Coordinates of C-alpha atoms in Angstrom, one line a residue:
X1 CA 14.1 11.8 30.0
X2 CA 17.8 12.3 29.1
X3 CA 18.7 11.7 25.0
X4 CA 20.9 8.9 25.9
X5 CA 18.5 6.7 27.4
X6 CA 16.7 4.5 24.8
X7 CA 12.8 4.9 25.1
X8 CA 10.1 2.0 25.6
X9 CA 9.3 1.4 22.2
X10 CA 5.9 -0.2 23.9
X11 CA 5.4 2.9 25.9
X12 CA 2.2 4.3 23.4
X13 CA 0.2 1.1 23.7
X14 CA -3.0 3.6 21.6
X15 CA -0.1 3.7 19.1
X16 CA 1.1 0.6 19.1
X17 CA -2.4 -0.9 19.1
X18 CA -3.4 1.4 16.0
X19 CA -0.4 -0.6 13.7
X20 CA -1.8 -3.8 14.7
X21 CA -4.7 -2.9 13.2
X22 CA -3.2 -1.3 10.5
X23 CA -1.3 -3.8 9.6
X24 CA -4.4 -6.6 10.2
X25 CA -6.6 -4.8 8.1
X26 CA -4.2 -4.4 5.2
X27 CA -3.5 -8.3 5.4
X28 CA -7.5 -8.7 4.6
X29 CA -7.7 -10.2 8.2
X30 CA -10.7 -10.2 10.7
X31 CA -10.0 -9.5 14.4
X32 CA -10.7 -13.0 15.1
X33 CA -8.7 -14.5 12.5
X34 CA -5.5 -12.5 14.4
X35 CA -6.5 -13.5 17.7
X36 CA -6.7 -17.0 17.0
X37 CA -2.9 -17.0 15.5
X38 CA -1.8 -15.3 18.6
X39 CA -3.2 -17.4 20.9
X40 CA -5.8 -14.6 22.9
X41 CA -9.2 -14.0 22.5
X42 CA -11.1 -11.4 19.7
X43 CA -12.3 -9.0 23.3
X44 CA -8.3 -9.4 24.4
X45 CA -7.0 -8.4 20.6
X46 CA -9.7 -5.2 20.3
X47 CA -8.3 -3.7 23.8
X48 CA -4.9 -4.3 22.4
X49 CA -5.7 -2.2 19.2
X50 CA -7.7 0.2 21.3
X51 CA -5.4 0.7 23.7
X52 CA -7.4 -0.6 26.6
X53 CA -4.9 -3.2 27.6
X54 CA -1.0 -2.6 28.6
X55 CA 1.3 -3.0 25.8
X56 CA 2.1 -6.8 25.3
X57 CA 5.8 -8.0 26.0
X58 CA 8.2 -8.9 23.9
X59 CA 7.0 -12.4 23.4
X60 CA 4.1 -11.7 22.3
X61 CA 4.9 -9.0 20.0
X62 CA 6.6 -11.1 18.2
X63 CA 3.4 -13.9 17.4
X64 CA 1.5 -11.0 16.3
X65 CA 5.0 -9.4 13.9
X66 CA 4.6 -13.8 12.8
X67 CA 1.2 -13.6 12.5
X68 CA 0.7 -10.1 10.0
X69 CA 4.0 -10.9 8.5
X70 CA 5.7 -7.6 9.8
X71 CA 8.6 -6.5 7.6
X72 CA 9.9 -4.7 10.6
X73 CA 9.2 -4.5 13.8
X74 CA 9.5 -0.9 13.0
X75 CA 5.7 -1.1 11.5
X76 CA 4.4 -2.6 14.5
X77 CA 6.7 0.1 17.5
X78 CA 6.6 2.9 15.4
X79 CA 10.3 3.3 16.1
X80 CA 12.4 3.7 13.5
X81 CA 15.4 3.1 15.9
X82 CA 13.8 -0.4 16.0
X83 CA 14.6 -1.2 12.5
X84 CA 14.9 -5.1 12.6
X85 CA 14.0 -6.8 9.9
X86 CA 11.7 -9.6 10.7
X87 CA 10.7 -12.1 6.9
X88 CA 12.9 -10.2 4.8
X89 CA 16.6 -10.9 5.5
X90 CA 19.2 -8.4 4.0
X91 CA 20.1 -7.4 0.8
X92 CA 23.1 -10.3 -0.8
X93 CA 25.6 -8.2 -1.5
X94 CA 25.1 -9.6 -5.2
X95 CA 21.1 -8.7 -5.5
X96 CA 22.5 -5.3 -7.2
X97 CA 24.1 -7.3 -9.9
X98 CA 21.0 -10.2 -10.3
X99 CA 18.7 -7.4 -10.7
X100 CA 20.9 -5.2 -13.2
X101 CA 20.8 -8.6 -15.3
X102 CA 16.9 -9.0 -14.7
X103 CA 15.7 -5.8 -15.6
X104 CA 18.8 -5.4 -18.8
X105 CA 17.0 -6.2 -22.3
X106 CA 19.5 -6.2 -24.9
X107 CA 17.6 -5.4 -28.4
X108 CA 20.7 -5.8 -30.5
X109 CA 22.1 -8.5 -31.7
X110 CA 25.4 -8.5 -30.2
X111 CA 26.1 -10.9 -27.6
X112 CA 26.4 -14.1 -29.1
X113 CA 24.5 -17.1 -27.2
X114 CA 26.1 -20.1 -26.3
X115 CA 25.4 -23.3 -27.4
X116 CA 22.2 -25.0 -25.7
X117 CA 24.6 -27.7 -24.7
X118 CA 26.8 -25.8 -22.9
X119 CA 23.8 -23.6 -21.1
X120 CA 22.2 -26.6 -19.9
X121 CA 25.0 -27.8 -18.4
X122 CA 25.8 -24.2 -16.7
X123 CA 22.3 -24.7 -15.1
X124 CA 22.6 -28.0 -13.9
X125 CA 26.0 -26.9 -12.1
X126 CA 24.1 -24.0 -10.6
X127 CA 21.2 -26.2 -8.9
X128 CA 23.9 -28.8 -8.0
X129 CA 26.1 -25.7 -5.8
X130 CA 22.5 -24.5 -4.8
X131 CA 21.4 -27.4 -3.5
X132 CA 25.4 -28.3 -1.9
X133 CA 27.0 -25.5 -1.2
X134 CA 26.7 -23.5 3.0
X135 CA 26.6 -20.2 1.3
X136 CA 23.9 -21.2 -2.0
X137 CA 23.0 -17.2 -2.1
X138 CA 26.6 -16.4 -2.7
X139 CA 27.1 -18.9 -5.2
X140 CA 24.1 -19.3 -7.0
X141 CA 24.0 -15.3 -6.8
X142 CA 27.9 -15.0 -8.6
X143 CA 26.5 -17.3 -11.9
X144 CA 23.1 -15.8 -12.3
X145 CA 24.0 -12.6 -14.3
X146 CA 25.8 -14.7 -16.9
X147 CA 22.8 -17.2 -17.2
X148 CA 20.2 -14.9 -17.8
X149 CA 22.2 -12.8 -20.1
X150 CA 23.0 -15.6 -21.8
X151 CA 19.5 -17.0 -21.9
X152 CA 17.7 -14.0 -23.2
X153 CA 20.0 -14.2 -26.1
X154 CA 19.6 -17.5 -26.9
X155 CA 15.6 -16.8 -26.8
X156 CA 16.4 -13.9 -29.4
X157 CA 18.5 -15.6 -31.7
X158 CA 16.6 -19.0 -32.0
X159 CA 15.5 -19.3 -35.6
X160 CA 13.7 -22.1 -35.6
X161 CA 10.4 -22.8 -33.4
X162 CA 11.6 -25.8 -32.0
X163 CA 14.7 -24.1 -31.1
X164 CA 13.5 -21.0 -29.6
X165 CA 10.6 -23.5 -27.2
X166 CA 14.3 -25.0 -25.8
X167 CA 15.5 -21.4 -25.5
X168 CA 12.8 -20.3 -23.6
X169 CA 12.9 -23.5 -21.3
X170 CA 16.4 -23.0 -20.4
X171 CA 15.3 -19.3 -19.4
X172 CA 12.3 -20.2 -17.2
X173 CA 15.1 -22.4 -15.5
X174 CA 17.5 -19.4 -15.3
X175 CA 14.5 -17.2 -13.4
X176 CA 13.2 -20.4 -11.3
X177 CA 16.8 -20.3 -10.3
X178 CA 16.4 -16.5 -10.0
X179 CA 13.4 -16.9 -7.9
X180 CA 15.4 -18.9 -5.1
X181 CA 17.8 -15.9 -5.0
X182 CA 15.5 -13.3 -4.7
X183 CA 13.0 -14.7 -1.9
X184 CA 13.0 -12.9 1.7
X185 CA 15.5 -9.8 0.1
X186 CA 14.0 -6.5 0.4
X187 CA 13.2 -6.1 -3.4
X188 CA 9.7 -7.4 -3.6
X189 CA 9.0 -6.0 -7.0
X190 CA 12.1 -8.2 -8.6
X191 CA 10.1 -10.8 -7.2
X192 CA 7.3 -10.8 -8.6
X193 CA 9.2 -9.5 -12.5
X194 CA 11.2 -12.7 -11.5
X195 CA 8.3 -14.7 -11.2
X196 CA 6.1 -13.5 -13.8
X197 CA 9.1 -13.5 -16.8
X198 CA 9.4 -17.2 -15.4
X199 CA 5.6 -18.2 -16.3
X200 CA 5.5 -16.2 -19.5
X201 CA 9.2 -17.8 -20.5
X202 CA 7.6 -21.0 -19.7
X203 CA 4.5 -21.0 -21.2
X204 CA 6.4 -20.0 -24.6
X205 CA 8.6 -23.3 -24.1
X206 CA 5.2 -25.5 -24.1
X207 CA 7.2 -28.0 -21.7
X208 CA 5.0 -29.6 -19.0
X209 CA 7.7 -29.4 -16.6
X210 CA 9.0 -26.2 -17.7
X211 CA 5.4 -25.1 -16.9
X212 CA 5.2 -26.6 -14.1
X213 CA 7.6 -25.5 -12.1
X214 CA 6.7 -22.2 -12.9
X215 CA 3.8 -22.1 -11.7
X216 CA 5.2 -24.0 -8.2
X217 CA 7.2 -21.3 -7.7
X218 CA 4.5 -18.1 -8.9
X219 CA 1.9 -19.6 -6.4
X220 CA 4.8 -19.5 -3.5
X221 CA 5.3 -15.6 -4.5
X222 CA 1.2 -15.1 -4.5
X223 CA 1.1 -17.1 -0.9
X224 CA 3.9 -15.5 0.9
X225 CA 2.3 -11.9 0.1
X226 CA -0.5 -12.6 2.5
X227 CA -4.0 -14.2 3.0
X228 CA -5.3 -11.6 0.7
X229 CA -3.3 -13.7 -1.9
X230 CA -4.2 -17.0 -1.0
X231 CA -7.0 -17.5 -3.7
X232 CA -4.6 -16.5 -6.5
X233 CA -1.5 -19.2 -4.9
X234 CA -4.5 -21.5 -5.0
X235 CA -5.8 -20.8 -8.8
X236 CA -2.2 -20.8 -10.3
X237 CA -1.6 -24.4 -8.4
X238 CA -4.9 -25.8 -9.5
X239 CA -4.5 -24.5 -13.3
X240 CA -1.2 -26.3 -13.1
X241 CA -2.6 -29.2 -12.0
X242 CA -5.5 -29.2 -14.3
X243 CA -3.5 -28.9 -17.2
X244 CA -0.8 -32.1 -16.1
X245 CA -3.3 -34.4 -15.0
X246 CA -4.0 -35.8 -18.4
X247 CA -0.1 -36.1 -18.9
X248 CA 0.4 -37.9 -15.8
X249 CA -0.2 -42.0 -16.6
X250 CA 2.8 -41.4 -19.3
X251 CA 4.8 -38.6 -17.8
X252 CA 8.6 -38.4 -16.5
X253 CA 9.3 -38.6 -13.1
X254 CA 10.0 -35.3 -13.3
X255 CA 6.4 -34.0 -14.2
X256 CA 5.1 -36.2 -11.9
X257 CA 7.3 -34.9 -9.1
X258 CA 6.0 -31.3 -9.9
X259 CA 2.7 -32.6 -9.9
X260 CA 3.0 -34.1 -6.5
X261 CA 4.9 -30.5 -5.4
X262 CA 1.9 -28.3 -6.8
X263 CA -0.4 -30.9 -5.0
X264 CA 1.3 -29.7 -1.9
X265 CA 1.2 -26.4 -1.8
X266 CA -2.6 -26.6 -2.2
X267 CA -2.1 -28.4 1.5
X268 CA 0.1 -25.5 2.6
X269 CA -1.9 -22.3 1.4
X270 CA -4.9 -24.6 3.4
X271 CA -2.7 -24.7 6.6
X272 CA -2.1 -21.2 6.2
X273 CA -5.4 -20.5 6.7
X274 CA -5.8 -23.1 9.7
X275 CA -7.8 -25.4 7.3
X276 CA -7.1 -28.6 9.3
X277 CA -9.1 -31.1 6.9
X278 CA -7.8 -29.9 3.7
X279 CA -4.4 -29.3 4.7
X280 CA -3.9 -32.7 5.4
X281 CA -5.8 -33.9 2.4
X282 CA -4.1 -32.3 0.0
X283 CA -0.7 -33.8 2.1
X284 CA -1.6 -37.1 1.6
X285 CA -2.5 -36.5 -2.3
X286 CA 0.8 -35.8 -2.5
X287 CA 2.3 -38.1 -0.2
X288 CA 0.4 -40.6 -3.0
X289 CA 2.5 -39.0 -5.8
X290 CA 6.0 -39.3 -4.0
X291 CA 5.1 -43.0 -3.3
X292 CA 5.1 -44.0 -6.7
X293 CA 8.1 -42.3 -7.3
X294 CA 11.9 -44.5 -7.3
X295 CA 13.1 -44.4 -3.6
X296 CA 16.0 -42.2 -4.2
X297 CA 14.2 -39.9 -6.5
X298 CA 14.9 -36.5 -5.8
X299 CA 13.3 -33.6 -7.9
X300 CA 16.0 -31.0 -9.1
X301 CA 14.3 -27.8 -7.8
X302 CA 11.3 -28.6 -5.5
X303 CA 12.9 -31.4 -3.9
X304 CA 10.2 -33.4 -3.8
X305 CA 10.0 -36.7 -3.0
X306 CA 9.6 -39.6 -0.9
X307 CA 11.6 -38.6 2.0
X308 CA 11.0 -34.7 1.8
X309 CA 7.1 -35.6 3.1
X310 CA 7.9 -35.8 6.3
X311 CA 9.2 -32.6 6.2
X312 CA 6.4 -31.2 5.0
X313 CA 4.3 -32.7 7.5
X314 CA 6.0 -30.8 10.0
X315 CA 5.6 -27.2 8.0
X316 CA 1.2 -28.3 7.6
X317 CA 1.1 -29.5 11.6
X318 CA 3.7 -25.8 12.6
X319 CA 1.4 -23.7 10.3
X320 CA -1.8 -25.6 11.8
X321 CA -0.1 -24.1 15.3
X322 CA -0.5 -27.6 16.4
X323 CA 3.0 -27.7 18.2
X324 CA 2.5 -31.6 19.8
X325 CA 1.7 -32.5 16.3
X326 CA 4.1 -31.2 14.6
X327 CA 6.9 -32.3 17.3
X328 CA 5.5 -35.8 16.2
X329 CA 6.2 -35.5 13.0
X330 CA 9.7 -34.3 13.4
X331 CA 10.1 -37.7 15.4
X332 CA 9.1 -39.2 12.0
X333 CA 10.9 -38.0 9.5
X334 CA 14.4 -38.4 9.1
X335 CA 16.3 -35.4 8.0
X336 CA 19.1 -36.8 7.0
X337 CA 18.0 -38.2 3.8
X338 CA 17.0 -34.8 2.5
X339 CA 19.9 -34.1 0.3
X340 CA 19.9 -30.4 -0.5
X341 CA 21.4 -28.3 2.4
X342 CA 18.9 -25.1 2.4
X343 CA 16.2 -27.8 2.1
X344 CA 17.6 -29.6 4.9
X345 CA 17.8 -26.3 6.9
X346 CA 14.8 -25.0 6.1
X347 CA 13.4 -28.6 7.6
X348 CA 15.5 -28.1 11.4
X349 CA 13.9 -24.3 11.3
X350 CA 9.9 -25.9 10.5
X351 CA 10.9 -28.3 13.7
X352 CA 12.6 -25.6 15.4
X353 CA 9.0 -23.8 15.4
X354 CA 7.6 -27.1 16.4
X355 CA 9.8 -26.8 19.3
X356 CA 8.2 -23.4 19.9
X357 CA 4.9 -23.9 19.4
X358 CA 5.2 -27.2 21.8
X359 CA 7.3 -24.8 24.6
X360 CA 10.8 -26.4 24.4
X361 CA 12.7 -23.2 23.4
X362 CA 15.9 -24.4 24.4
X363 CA 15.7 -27.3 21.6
X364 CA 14.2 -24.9 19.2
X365 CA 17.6 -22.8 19.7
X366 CA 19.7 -26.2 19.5
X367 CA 18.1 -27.2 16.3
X368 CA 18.4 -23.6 14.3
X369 CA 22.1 -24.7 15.5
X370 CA 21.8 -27.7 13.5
X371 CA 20.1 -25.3 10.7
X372 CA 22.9 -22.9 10.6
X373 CA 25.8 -25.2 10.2
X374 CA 24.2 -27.2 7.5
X375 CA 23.3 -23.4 5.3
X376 CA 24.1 -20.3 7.1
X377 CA 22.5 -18.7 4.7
X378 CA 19.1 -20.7 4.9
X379 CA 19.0 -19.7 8.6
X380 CA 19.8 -15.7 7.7
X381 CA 17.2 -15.2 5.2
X382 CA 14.7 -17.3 7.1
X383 CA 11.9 -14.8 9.1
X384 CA 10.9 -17.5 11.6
X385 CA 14.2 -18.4 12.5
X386 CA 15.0 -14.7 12.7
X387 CA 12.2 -14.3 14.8
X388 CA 12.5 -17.3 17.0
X389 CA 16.5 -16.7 18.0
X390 CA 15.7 -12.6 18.6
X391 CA 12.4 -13.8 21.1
X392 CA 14.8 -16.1 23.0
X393 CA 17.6 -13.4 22.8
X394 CA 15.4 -12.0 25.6
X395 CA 15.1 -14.6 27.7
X396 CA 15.3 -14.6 31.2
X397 CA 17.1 -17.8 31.4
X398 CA 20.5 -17.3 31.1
X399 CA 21.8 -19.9 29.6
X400 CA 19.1 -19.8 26.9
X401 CA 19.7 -16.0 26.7
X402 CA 23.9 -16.7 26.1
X403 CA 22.9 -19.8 23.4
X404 CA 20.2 -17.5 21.2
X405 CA 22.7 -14.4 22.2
X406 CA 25.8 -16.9 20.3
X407 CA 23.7 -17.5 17.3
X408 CA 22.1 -13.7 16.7
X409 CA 26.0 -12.5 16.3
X410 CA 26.5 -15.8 14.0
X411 CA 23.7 -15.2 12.1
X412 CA 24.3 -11.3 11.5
X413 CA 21.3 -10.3 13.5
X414 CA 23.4 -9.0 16.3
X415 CA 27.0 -7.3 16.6
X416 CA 29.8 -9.4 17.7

């Protein structure tokens, strides 16, 4: 074969076969728990990792890149030429400088903290321009070095306790607003740091909320690492629970927002594992909690609230694979009342995998449209999105092909 002629990447199917299993194995799952994500039966899956059956197409390797939550679809071709990232979008060009602030401790006394006035209302500018602004990463990623510098030495200066439990409240925020950042860039490890300094800087606040929140966003990093995680997303949301429950009858909105949030993820960790009954349980707990919130209640960093559950009956039904279902509930809920714009965008990408999952691609492309002019950014950093628009980038209608072509080279996944 002449150099210049790019090889099948699929042409090894033993080889290919061998990384699904791999990569299956190291996710903790069984061959039928793969096979019933993909759609294809346990016998099918085993010739595919033997390398009894011919090397599946395109579509398909992209279910099972969804499925094992492939990196790259490098891991799964064995071609490094491949290199496309799949559920980790690229590096901000300001991750360099939010992890040079994480991982700086500055023993000496020196930098002088600002008032707790003035860093409380630094934060609440930041989650305003997070929740408002197209391009949230860039914004959100410019302030962060100065808030958690800033934070860390108010935490070291407090003298009194009182004072240094509102120091360390302000920093959990700082690192909850870190956590946003950070999530889908290829720096795992500053994840988890992230997430871990948040819960530790939070429990040393002894605020509810504080607390809270922190442990909303610690069982997200647990869940996202795979279903060998699932049990720990699920003990770190019902600790959190366990410990505001008695708070609730005279809480804030605000705890019992985060109480309604944590209730939720319980339902989408269940999803995750195709646990249709408790799933939906745990969806209309909370649906229970946003109902007895005020109507235009909106929490500051989870969102939640009463119009955000439709939303998230759309991510249970798309993670359930039930793609009529969840096309339903995207009928329901109305979109437009969900007032922060990565939120909002991360909303059009759960219908647009409704779309998928129910076999209307071409609406699934129109409505990551929709997604990327309401937060670009949402849409970049967004694996299923990513994965959705580069399936249909090889469709074989054209029209479709030209749309999902149009929004790969807007997105950054493709050369203009």
């Amino acid at each position: 074969m002449p150099s210049d002629v790019t090889p099948d990447p699929y042409a090894d199917p033993l080889r290919f076969g061998q990384r699904v299993q791999i990569l299956r194995e190291r996710r903790g799952m069984t061959r039928g728990q793969l096979a019933d994500l993909i759609g294809v039966s346990p016998h099918t899956l085993r010739k595919i990792e033997n390398g009894q059956q011919h090397a599946p197409g395109l579509e398909m390797v992209m279910r099972i890149a969804e499925a094992l939550r492939a990196r790259d679809l490098s891991d799964l071709t064995g071609h490094p030429d491949m290199h496309v990232d799949l559920f980790i979008g690229p590096g901000h060009p300001r991750l360099a400088s939010v992890k040079a602030a994480v991982d700086s401790f500055t023993l000496a006394s020196n930098v002088e903290p600002p008032p707790t006035a003035h860093l409380e209302a630094r934060l609440h500018a930041a989650w305003k321009a997070r929740h408002q602004a197209p391009n949230h990463r860039e914004v959100v990623g410019r302030l962060l070095p100065g808030l958690i510098r800033d934070g860390q030495a108010l935490v070291r200066h407090a003298d009194r306790a009182a004072d240094r439990r509102a120091a360390q409240a302000l920093l959990a925020e700082t690192y909850s607003l870190a956590q946003f950042f950070v999530a889908y860039q290829p720096d795992s490890s500053l994840l988890w740091r992230v997430a871990e300094r948040g819960m530790t800087a939070a429990q040393e606040s002894e605020d509810s909320h504080t607390i809270g929140v922190a442990a909303w966003l610690l069982a997200q990093a647990h869940r996202d690492s795979g279903p060998r995680h699932y049990d720990a997303a699920d003990a770190v949301n019902l600790e959190a629970l366990r410990f505001l429950e008695p708070l609730l009858p005279d809480a804030s909105d605000d705890v019992r927002a985060i109480a309604g949030a944590l209730q939720f993820e319980l339902g989408y960790t269940a999803a995750r594992r195709r646990d249709t009954g408790t799933a939906w349980r745990h969806w209309d707990e909370a649906r229970k909690v946003a109902k007895k919130l005020p109507a235009d209640y909106y929490h500051p960093v989870t969102s939640f609230s009463r119009a955000i559950m439709g939303a998230h009956a759309v991510t249970v039904a798309v993670e359930l694979h039930q793609g009529g279902e969840s096309v339903r509930q995207a009928a329901k809920a109305d979109e437009a009342v969900i007032k922060s714009r990565p939120r909002r965008a991360r909303h059009r990408i759960e219908e647009a995998r409704g779309f998928q999952l129910d076999g209307q691609p071409d609406v699934a492309i129109a409505t990551l449209e929709k997604a990327h002019r309401s937060a670009p950014e949402t849409v970049a950093y967004n694996g299923y999105a990513r994965r959705i628009i580069l399936e249909e980038v090889e469709s074989k209608e054209a029209p479709r092909r030209r749309r999902a072509s149009q929004l790969a080279v807007d997105v950054g996944l493709l050369s203009a």
